[in-house]
Amino acid sequence: MTGVEALLRQYADIRDGDRCVIAYTPDSRESAALIAVGLRQRGLRPDLVAMRPLVDYQFAKRLDAVLPDPAELTGRLVLFTLEKDTMSHFGPLVDVLRRYGDDRCMVVRVISASPQFFEKALNLSPAELSARNATLLHRLLGVHDIRVRSRGGTDLRMRLDSTRFDWISNRGVWRPGGFTILPAGEIATFPAEIDGVLVADGALNCNVITSIDTRLSDNPLRVEISNGRAVGFECADSDIRELVGLCFRQPYGERVGELGFGTNSGIDEFIAANSHINERRVGAHIGFGQHNQDQHKIGYQEKVHLDLITDGAEIFVDDDEEPIDLAAFVPSTLPHPEIARDEDITGDCCGFGYGELTDVPGVTGEGAA
């Protein structure tokens, strides 16, 4: 309930007079109940709307049935959507934003909804995450050459091009007209060049539904990267090998589409689930498959997006001898740069949509955003 309070007070800024709606998939019933209890303790009576993940032709109708008349709304409309493995129904939610106006409607999209979301992902406030992201962005914007190393053996050399490729900042800060995507705590871009060795000893996060244990501390995943592509990998865990191999065999699955840095130091450990909580934990992650840029900048689309995450990392900038330790840097007071694109504005946290993968242990055949 400490996490519920942080969600309602710091992230959603719930006020007297707000009208709250909770839309949830079957796998998120417990999370929906926790938020409903927290709202009722504040004297608010939320409406709850069940929804099927990915495809639910009646969801818009059920949602519309509980929404207030915009002319009679005295406060804000705050709409929480809760899903464990998916992110669904962008169309109806965009319609709600347009109907009520950018400054009168807040849509909070929770992915990886679970007890761990409340226990681990909300320990830092949006202001703290924004300061951490801003510090790294001010250091990296305009930089051309970086090297990323980790104690697990990662050693990657990259060339950045901030004039061509956007930086994305997920920090949990509400912006009028956009979705607030949680869990928060990440900056990411597309590396113009990348070569070296990635040793993912934290976890993986993939846009498929799988029940395998995604933690990699006992069986690190080593990937050789050359000219922006995975050219070889090895891992002692057979389930991980099968999942990664299937992702890499997709048409653009071996291509590096993202360089990301987790900034949420409030997440104290990796969890077993295939979860964005792991991606937000302090460390570096390389995303393979679908990229995080506009289509006109990178001319391919891929259904699969696979993030491989390190347990901590250091960033060496140009020829500086002192690296940035992602686990230990001191946030500055610099404002968040406007040049970085907020992930919460686009509503699409991991690139393109829903991979249809099969023949992987624990994979259902439907993908997750």
GROMACS .gro file of N, CA, C and O in nm, residues 323-366:
model
  176
  323PRO      N    1   3.440   0.748  -1.564
  323PRO     CA    2   3.314   0.705  -1.624
  323PRO      C    3   3.193   0.750  -1.542
  323PRO      O    4   3.205   0.790  -1.425
  324ILE      N    5   3.076   0.742  -1.603
  324ILE     CA    6   2.951   0.762  -1.533
  324ILE      C    7   2.905   0.625  -1.482
  324ILE      O    8   2.877   0.536  -1.560
  325ASP      N    9   2.899   0.611  -1.353
  325ASP     CA   10   2.851   0.487  -1.292
  325ASP      C   11   2.700   0.500  -1.274
  325ASP      O   12   2.653   0.582  -1.194
  326LEU      N   13   2.623   0.421  -1.348
  326LEU     CA   14   2.478   0.434  -1.344
  326LEU      C   15   2.421   0.407  -1.205
  326LEU      O   16   2.311   0.454  -1.173
  327ALA      N   17   2.494   0.336  -1.123
  327ALA     CA   18   2.444   0.304  -0.989
  327ALA      C   19   2.485   0.407  -0.885
  327ALA      O   20   2.436   0.403  -0.772
  328ALA      N   21   2.571   0.503  -0.922
  328ALA     CA   22   2.628   0.588  -0.818
  328ALA      C   23   2.635   0.736  -0.855
  328ALA      O   24   2.681   0.815  -0.773
  329PHE      N   25   2.592   0.778  -0.972
  329PHE     CA   26   2.608   0.919  -1.007
  329PHE      C   27   2.512   1.006  -0.925
  329PHE      O   28   2.405   0.963  -0.882
  330VAL      N   29   2.552   1.132  -0.906
  330VAL     CA   30   2.472   1.227  -0.828
  330VAL      C   31   2.387   1.309  -0.924
  330VAL      O   32   2.440   1.375  -1.013
  331PRO      N   33   2.254   1.305  -0.910
  331PRO     CA   34   2.169   1.384  -1.000
  331PRO      C   35   2.196   1.533  -0.985
  331PRO      O   36   2.220   1.584  -0.875
  332SER      N   37   2.192   1.603  -1.098
  332SER     CA   38   2.213   1.747  -1.097
  332SER      C   39   2.079   1.818  -1.083
  332SER      O   40   1.973   1.756  -1.077
  333THR      N   41   2.085   1.950  -1.079
  333THR     CA   42   1.964   2.031  -1.072
  333THR      C   43   1.928   2.090  -1.208
  333THR      O   44   1.840   2.177  -1.216
  334LEU      N   45   1.992   2.044  -1.313
  334LEU     CA   46   1.963   2.095  -1.447
  334LEU      C   47   1.821   2.055  -1.488
  334LEU      O   48   1.775   1.945  -1.456
  335PRO      N   49   1.751   2.141  -1.561
  335PRO     CA   50   1.616   2.105  -1.606
  335PRO      C   51   1.622   1.994  -1.709
  335PRO      O   52   1.722   1.976  -1.779
  336HIS      N   53   1.514   1.920  -1.719
  336HIS     CA   54   1.507   1.814  -1.818
  336HIS      C   55   1.509   1.876  -1.957
  336HIS      O   56   1.431   1.967  -1.986
  337PRO      N   57   1.597   1.830  -2.046
  337PRO     CA   58   1.605   1.891  -2.180
  337PRO      C   59   1.480   1.866  -2.262
  337PRO      O   60   1.426   1.755  -2.262
  338GLU      N   61   1.434   1.968  -2.330
  338GLU     CA   62   1.314   1.955  -2.412
  338GLU      C   63   1.339   1.876  -2.539
  338GLU      O   64   1.245   1.827  -2.602
  339ILE      N   65   1.465   1.862  -2.578
  339ILE     CA   66   1.496   1.793  -2.703
  339ILE      C   67   1.467   1.644  -2.692
  339ILE      O   68   1.447   1.575  -2.793
  340ALA      N   69   1.464   1.590  -2.570
  340ALA     CA   70   1.435   1.448  -2.552
  340ALA      C   71   1.286   1.424  -2.565
  340ALA      O   72   1.204   1.497  -2.511
  341ARG      N   73   1.249   1.319  -2.638
  341ARG     CA   74   1.109   1.286  -2.659
  341ARG      C   75   1.058   1.204  -2.541
  341ARG      O   76   1.116   1.103  -2.505
  342ASP      N   77   0.949   1.250  -2.481
  342ASP     CA   78   0.891   1.176  -2.370
  342ASP      C   79   0.820   1.052  -2.420
  342ASP      O   80   0.733   1.060  -2.507
  343GLU      N   81   0.855   0.939  -2.364
  343GLU     CA   82   0.787   0.816  -2.402
  343GLU      C   83   0.638   0.824  -2.370
  343GLU      O   84   0.555   0.768  -2.439
  344ASP      N   85   0.605   0.898  -2.263
  344ASP     CA   86   0.465   0.907  -2.223
  344ASP      C   87   0.382   0.989  -2.321
  344ASP      O   88   0.260   0.987  -2.317
  345ILE      N   89   0.446   1.065  -2.410
  345ILE     CA   90   0.371   1.138  -2.512
  345ILE      C   91   0.327   1.044  -2.624
  345ILE      O   92   0.216   1.049  -2.674
  346THR      N   93   0.415   0.954  -2.665
  346THR     CA   94   0.384   0.869  -2.780
  346THR      C   95   0.287   0.758  -2.744
  346THR      O   96   0.213   0.709  -2.829
  347GLY      N   97   0.290   0.713  -2.620
  347GLY     CA   98   0.204   0.603  -2.580
  347GLY      C   99   0.255   0.467  -2.622
  347GLY      O  100   0.193   0.366  -2.593
  348ASP      N  101   0.370   0.460  -2.687
  348ASP     CA  102   0.420   0.332  -2.735
  348ASP      C  103   0.555   0.307  -2.671
  348ASP      O  104   0.655   0.363  -2.713
  349CYS      N  105   0.560   0.223  -2.571
  349CYS     CA  106   0.678   0.214  -2.487
  349CYS      C  107   0.789   0.132  -2.548
  349CYS      O  108   0.903   0.147  -2.512
  350CYS      N  109   0.760   0.041  -2.635
  350CYS     CA  110   0.865  -0.049  -2.682
  350CYS      C  111   0.864  -0.066  -2.832
  350CYS      O  112   0.889  -0.173  -2.885
  351GLY      N  113   0.837   0.043  -2.902
  351GLY     CA  114   0.839   0.031  -3.046
  351GLY      C  115   0.709  -0.021  -3.099
  351GLY      O  116   0.601   0.015  -3.056
  352PHE      N  117   0.716  -0.108  -3.194
  352PHE     CA  118   0.598  -0.157  -3.263
  352PHE      C  119   0.530  -0.266  -3.183
  352PHE      O  120   0.584  -0.317  -3.087
  353GLY      N  121   0.416  -0.308  -3.227
  353GLY     CA  122   0.323  -0.387  -3.149
  353GLY      C  123   0.356  -0.532  -3.129
  353GLY      O  124   0.463  -0.566  -3.089
  354TYR      N  125   0.271  -0.618  -3.167
  354TYR     CA  126   0.248  -0.742  -3.097
  354TYR      C  127   0.306  -0.861  -3.173
  354TYR      O  128   0.250  -0.909  -3.270
  355GLY      N  129   0.420  -0.911  -3.126
  355GLY     CA  130   0.481  -1.025  -3.191
  355GLY      C  131   0.395  -1.149  -3.181
  355GLY      O  132   0.335  -1.176  -3.080
  356GLU      N  133   0.390  -1.226  -3.287
  356GLU     CA  134   0.314  -1.351  -3.287
  356GLU      C  135   0.410  -1.468  -3.289
  356GLU      O  136   0.433  -1.530  -3.392
  357LEU      N  137   0.472  -1.494  -3.173
  357LEU     CA  138   0.575  -1.596  -3.165
  357LEU      C  139   0.515  -1.724  -3.109
  357LEU      O  140   0.429  -1.723  -3.023
  358THR      N  141   0.563  -1.835  -3.159
  358THR     CA  142   0.516  -1.965  -3.112
  358THR      C  143   0.635  -2.056  -3.090
  358THR      O  144   0.750  -2.022  -3.120
  359ASP      N  145   0.607  -2.176  -3.037
  359ASP     CA  146   0.710  -2.279  -3.019
  359ASP      C  147   0.822  -2.237  -2.925
  359ASP      O  148   0.935  -2.278  -2.941
  360VAL      N  149   0.787  -2.154  -2.828
  360VAL     CA  150   0.883  -2.117  -2.723
  360VAL      C  151   0.823  -2.160  -2.590
  360VAL      O  152   0.705  -2.141  -2.567
  361PRO      N  153   0.901  -2.220  -2.501
  361PRO     CA  154   0.845  -2.265  -2.374
  361PRO      C  155   0.775  -2.152  -2.301
  361PRO      O  156   0.836  -2.049  -2.272
  362GLY      N  157   0.647  -2.169  -2.271
  362GLY     CA  158   0.573  -2.070  -2.196
  362GLY      C  159   0.514  -1.959  -2.278
  362GLY      O  160   0.440  -1.877  -2.227
  363VAL      N  161   0.541  -1.955  -2.410
  363VAL     CA  162   0.488  -1.847  -2.493
  363VAL      C  163   0.350  -1.885  -2.545
  363VAL      O  164   0.331  -1.996  -2.595
  364THR      N  165   0.254  -1.795  -2.534
  364THR     CA  166   0.118  -1.827  -2.569
  364THR      C  167   0.090  -1.814  -2.718
  364THR      O  168  -0.009  -1.865  -2.767
  365GLY      N  169   0.173  -1.743  -2.791
  365GLY     CA  170   0.145  -1.717  -2.932
  365GLY      C  171   0.089  -1.581  -2.958
  365GLY      O  172   0.074  -1.541  -3.071
  366GLU      N  173   0.058  -1.504  -2.851
  366GLU     CA  174   0.018  -1.365  -2.867
  366GLU      C  175   0.126  -1.279  -2.805
  366GLU      O  176   0.180  -1.311  -2.701
   0.00000   0.00000   0.00000
